PDB file of N, CA, C and O in Angstrom:
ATOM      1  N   UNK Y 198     126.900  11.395 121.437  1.00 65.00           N
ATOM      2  CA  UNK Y 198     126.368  11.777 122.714  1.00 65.00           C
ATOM      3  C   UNK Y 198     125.116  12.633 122.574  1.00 65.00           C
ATOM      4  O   UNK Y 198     124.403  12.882 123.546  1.00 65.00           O
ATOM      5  N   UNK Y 199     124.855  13.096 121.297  1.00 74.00           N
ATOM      6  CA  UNK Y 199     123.584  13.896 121.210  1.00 74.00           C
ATOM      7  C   UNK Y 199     122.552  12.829 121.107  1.00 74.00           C
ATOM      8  O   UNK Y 199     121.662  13.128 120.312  1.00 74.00           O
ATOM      9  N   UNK Y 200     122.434  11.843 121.598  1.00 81.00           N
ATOM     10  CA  UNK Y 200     121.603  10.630 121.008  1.00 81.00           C
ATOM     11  C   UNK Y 200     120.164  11.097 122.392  1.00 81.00           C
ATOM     12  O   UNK Y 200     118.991  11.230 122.044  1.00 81.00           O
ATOM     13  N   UNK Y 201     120.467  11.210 123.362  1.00 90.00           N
ATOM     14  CA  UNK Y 201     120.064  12.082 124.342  1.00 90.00           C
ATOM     15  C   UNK Y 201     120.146  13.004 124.976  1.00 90.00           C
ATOM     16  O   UNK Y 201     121.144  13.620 124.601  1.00 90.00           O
ATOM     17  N   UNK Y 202     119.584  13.581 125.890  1.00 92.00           N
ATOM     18  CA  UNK Y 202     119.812  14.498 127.043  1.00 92.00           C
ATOM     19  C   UNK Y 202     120.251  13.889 128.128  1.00 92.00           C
ATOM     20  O   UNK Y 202     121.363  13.423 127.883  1.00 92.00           O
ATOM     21  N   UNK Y 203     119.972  13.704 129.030  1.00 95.00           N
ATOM     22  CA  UNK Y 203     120.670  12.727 130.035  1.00 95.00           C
ATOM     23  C   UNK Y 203     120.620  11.664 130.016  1.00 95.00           C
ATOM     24  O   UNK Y 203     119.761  10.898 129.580  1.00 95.00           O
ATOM     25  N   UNK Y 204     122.219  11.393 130.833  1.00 96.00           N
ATOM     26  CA  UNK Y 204     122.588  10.107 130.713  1.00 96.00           C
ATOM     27  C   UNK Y 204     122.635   9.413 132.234  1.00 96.00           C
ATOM     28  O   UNK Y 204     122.452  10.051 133.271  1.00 96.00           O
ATOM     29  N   UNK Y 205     122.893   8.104 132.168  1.00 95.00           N
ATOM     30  CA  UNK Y 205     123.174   7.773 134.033  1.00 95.00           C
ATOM     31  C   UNK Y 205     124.331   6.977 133.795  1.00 95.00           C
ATOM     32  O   UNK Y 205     124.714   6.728 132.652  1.00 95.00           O
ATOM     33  N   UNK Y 206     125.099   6.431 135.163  1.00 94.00           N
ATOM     34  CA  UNK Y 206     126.629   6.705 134.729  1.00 94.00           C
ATOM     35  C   UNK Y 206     126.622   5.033 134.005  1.00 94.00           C
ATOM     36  O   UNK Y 206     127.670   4.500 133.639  1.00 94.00           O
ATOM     37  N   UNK Y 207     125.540   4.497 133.913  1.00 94.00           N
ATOM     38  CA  UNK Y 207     126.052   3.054 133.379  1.00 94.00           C
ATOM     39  C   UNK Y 207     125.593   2.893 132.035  1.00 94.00           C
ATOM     40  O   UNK Y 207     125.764   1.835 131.429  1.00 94.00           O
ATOM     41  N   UNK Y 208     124.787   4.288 131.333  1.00 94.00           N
ATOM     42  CA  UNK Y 208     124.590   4.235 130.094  1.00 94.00           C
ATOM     43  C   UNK Y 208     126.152   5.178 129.449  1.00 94.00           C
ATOM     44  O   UNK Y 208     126.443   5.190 128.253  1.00 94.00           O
ATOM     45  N   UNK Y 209     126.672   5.628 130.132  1.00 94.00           N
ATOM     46  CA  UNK Y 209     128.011   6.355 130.066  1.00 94.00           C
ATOM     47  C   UNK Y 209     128.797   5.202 129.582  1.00 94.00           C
ATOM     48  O   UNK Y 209     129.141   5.026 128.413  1.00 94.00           O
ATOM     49  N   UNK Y 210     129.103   4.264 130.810  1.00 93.00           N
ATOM     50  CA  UNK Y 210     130.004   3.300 130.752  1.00 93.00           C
ATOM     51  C   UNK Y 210     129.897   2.056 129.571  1.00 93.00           C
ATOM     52  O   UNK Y 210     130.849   1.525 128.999  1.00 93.00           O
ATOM     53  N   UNK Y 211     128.652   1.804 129.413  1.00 92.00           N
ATOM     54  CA  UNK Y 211     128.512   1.249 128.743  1.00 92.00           C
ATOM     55  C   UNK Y 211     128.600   1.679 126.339  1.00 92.00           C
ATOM     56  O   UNK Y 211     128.654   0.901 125.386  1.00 92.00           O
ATOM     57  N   UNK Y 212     128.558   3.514 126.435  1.00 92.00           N
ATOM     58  CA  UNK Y 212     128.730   3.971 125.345  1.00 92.00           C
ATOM     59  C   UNK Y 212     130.045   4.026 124.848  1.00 92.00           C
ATOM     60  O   UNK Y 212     130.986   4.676 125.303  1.00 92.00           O
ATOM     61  N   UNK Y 213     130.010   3.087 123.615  1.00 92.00           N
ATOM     62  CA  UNK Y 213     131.409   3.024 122.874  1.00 92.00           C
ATOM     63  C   UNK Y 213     132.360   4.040 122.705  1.00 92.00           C
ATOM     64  O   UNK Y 213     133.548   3.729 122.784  1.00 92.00           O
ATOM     65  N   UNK Y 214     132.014   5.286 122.469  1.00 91.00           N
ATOM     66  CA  UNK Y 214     132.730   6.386 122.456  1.00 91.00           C
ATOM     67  C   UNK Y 214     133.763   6.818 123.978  1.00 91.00           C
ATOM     68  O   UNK Y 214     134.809   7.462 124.062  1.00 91.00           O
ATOM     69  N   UNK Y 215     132.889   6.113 125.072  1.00 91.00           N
ATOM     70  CA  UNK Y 215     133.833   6.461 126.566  1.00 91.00           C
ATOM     71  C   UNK Y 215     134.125   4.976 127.268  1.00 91.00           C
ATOM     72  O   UNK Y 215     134.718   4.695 128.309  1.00 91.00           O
ATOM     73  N   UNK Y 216     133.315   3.952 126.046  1.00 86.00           N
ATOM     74  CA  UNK Y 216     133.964   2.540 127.326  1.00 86.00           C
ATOM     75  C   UNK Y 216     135.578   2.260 127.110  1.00 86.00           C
ATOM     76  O   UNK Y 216     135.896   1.076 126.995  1.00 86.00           O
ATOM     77  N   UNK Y 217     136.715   3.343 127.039  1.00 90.00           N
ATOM     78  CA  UNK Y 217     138.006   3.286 126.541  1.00 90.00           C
ATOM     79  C   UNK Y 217     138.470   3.788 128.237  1.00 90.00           C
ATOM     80  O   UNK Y 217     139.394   3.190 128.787  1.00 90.00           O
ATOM     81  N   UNK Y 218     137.918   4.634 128.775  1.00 92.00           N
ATOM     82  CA  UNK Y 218     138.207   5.362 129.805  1.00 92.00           C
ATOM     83  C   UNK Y 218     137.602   4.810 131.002  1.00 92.00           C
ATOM     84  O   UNK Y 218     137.794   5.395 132.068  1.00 92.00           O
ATOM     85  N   UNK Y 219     136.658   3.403 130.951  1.00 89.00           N
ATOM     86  CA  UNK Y 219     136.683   2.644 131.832  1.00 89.00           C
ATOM     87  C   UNK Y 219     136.742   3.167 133.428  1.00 89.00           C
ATOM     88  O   UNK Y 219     135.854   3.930 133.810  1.00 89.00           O
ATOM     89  N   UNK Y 220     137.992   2.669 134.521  1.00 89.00           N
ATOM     90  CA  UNK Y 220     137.119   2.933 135.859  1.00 89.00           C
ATOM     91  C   UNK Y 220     137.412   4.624 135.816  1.00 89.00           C
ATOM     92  O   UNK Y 220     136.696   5.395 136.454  1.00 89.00           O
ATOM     93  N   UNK Y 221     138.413   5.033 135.084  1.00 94.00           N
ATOM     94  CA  UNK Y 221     138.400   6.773 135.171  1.00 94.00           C
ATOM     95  C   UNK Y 221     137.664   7.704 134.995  1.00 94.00           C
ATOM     96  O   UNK Y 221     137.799   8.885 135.316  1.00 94.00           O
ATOM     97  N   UNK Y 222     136.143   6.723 134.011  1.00 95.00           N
ATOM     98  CA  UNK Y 222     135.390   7.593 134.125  1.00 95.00           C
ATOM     99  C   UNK Y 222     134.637   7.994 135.187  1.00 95.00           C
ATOM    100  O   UNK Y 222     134.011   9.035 134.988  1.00 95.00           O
ATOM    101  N   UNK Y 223     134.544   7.627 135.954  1.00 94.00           N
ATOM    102  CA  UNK Y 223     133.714   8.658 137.386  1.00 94.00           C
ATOM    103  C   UNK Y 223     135.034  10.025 137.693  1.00 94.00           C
ATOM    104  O   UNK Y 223     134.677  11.163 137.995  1.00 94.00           O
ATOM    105  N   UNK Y 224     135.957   9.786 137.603  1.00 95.00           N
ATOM    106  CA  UNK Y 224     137.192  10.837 138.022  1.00 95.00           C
ATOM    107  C   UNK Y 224     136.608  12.106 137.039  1.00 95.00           C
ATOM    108  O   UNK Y 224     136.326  13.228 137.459  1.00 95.00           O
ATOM    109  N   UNK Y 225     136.480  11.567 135.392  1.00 95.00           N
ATOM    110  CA  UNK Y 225     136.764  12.539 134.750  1.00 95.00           C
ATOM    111  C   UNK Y 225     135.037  13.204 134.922  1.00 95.00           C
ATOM    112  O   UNK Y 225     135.163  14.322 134.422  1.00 95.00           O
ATOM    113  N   UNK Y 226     134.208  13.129 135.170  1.00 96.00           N
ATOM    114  CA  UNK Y 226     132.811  13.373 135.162  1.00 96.00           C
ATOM    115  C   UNK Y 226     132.993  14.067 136.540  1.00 96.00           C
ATOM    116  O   UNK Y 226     132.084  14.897 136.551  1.00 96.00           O
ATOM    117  N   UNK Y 227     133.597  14.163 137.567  1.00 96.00           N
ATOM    118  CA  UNK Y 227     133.587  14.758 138.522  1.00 96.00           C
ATOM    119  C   UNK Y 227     134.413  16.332 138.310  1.00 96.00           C
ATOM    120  O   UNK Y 227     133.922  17.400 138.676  1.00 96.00           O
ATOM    121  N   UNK Y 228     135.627  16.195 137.705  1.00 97.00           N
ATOM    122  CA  UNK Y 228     136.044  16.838 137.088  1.00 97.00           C
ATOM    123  C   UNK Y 228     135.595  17.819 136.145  1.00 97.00           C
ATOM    124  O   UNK Y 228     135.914  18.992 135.950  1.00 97.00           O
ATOM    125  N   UNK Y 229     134.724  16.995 135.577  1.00 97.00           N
ATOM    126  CA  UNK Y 229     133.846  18.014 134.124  1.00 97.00           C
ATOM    127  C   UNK Y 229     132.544  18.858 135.114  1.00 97.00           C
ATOM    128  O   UNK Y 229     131.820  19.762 134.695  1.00 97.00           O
ATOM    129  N   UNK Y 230     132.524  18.237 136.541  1.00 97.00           N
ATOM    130  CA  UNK Y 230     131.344  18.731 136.931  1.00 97.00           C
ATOM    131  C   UNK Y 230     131.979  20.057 137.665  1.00 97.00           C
ATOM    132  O   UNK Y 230     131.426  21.147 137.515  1.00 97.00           O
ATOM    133  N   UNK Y 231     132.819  19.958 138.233  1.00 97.00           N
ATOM    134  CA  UNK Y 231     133.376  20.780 139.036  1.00 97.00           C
ATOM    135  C   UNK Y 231     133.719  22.241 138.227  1.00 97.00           C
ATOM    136  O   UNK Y 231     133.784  23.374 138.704  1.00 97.00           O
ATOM    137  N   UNK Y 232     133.959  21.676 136.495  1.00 97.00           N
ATOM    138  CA  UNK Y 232     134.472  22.829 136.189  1.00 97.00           C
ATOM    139  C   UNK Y 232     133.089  23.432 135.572  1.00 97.00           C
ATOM    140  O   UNK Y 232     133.111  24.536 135.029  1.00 97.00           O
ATOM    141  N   UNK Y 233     132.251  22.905 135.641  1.00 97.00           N
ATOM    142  CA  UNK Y 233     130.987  23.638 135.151  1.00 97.00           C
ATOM    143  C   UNK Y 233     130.301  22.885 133.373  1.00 97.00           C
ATOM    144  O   UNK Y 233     129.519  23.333 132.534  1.00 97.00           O
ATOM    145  N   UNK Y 234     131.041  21.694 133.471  1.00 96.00           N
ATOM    146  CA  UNK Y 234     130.983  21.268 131.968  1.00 96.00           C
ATOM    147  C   UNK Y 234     130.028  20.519 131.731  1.00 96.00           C
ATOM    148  O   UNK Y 234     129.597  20.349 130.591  1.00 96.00           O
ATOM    149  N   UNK Y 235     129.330  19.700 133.249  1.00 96.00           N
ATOM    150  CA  UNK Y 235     128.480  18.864 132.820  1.00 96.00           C
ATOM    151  C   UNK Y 235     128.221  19.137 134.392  1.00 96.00           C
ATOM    152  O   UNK Y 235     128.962  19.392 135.342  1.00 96.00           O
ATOM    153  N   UNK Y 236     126.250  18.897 134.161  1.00 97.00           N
ATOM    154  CA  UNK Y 236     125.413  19.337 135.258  1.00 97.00           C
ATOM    155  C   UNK Y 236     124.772  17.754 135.479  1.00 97.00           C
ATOM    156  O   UNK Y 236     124.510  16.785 134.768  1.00 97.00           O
ATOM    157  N   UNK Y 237     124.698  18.110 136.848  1.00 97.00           N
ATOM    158  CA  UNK Y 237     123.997  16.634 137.507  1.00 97.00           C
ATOM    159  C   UNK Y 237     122.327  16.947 137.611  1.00 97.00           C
ATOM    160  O   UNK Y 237     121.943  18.059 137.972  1.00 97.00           O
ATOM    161  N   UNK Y 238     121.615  16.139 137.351  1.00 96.00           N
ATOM    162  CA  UNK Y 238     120.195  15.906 137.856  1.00 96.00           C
ATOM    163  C   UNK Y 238     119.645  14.862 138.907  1.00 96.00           C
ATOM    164  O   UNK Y 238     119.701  13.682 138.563  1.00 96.00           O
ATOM    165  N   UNK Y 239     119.185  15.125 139.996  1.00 95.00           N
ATOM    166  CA  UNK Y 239     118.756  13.735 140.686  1.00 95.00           C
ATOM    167  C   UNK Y 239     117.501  14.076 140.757  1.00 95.00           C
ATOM    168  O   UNK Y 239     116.987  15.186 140.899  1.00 95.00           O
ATOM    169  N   UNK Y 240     116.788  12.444 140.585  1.00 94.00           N
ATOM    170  CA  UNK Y 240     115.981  12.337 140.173  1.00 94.00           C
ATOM    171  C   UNK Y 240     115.122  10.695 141.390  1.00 94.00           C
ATOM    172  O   UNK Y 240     115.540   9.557 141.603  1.00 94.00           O
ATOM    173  N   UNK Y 241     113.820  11.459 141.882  1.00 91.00           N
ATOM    174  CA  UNK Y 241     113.466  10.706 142.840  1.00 91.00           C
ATOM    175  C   UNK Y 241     113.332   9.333 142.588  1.00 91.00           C
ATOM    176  O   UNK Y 241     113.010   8.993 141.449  1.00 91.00           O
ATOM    177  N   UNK Y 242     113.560   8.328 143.615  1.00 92.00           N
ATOM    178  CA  UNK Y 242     113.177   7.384 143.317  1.00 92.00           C
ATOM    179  C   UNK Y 242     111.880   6.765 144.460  1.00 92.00           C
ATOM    180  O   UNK Y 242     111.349   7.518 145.276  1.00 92.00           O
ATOM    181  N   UNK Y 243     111.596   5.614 144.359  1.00 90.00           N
ATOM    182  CA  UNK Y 243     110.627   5.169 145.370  1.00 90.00           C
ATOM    183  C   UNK Y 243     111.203   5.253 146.545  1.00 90.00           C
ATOM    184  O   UNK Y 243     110.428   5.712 147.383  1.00 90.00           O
ATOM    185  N   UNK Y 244     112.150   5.021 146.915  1.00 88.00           N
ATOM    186  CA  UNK Y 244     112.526   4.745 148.525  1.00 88.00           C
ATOM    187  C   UNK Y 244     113.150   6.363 148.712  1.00 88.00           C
ATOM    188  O   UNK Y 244     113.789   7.083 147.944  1.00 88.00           O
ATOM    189  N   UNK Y 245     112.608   6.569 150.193  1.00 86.00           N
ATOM    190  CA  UNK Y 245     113.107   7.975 150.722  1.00 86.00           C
ATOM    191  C   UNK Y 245     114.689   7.990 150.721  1.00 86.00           C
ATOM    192  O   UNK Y 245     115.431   7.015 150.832  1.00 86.00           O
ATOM    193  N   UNK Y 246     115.105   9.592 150.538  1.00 88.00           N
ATOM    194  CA  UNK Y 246     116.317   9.857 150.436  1.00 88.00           C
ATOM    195  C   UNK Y 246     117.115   8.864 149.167  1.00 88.00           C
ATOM    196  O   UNK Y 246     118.331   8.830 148.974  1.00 88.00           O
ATOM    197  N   UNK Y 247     116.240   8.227 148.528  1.00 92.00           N
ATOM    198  CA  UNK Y 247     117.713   7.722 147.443  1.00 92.00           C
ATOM    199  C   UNK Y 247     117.035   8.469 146.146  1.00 92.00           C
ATOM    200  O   UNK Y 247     115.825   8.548 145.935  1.00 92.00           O
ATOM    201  N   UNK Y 248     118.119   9.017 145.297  1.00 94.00           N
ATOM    202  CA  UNK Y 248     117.888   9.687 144.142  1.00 94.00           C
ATOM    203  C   UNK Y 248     118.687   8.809 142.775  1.00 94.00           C
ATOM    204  O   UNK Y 248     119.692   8.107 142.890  1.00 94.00           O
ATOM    205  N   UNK Y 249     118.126   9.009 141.840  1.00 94.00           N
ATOM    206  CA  UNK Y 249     119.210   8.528 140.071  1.00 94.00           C
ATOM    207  C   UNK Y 249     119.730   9.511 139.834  1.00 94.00           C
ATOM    208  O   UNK Y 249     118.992  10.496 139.846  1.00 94.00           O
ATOM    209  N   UNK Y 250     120.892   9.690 139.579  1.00 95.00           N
ATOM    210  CA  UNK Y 250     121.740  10.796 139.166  1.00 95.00           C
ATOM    211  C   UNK Y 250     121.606  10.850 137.589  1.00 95.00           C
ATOM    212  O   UNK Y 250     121.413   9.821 136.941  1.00 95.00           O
ATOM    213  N   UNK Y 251     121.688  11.766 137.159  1.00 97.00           N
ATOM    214  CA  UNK Y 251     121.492  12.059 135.610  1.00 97.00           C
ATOM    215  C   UNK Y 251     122.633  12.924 135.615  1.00 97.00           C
ATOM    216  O   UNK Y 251     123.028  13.669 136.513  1.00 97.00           O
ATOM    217  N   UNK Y 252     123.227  12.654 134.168  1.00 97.00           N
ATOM    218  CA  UNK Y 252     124.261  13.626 133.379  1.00 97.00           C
ATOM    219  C   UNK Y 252     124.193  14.207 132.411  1.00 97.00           C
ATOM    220  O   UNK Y 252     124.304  13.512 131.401  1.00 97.00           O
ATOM    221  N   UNK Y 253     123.964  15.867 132.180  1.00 95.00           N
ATOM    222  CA  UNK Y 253     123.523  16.014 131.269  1.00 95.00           C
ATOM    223  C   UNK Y 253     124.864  17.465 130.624  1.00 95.00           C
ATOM    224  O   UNK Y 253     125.709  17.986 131.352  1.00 95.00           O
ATOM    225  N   UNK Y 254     124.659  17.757 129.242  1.00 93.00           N
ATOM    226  CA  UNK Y 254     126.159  18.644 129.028  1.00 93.00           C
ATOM    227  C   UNK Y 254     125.448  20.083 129.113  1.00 93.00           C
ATOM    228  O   UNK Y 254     124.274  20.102 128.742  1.00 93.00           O
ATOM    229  N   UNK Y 255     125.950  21.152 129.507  1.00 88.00           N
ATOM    230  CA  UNK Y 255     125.947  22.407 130.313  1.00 88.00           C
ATOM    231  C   UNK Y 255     125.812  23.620 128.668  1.00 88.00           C
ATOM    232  O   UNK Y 255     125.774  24.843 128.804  1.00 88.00           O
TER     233      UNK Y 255
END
């Protein structure tokens, strides 16, 4: 996971180390966020009001 700094949730899903945890991973990333373990970034895109979420570790 040190391969970067942030991640987005389909480079998550797609990394061998977490494609085991499949659809739970959004549960457990909400979880890790809540407790302060992993920080979100959004990040603009072209169209108003929609953002890319980034995941990055705290």
């Amino acid at each position: 996971m040190k391969e970067k700094e942030e991640w987005t949730f389909q480079e998550l899903q797609e990394h061998e180390l977490l494609n085991h945890y499949g659809v739970d991973l959004g549960v457990l990333l909400e979880y890790l966020i809540e407790r302060g373990i992993i920080n979100t970034i959004l990040a603009e895109t072209k169209g108003p009001s929609l953002f890319h979420r980034y995941y990055t570790i705290s």
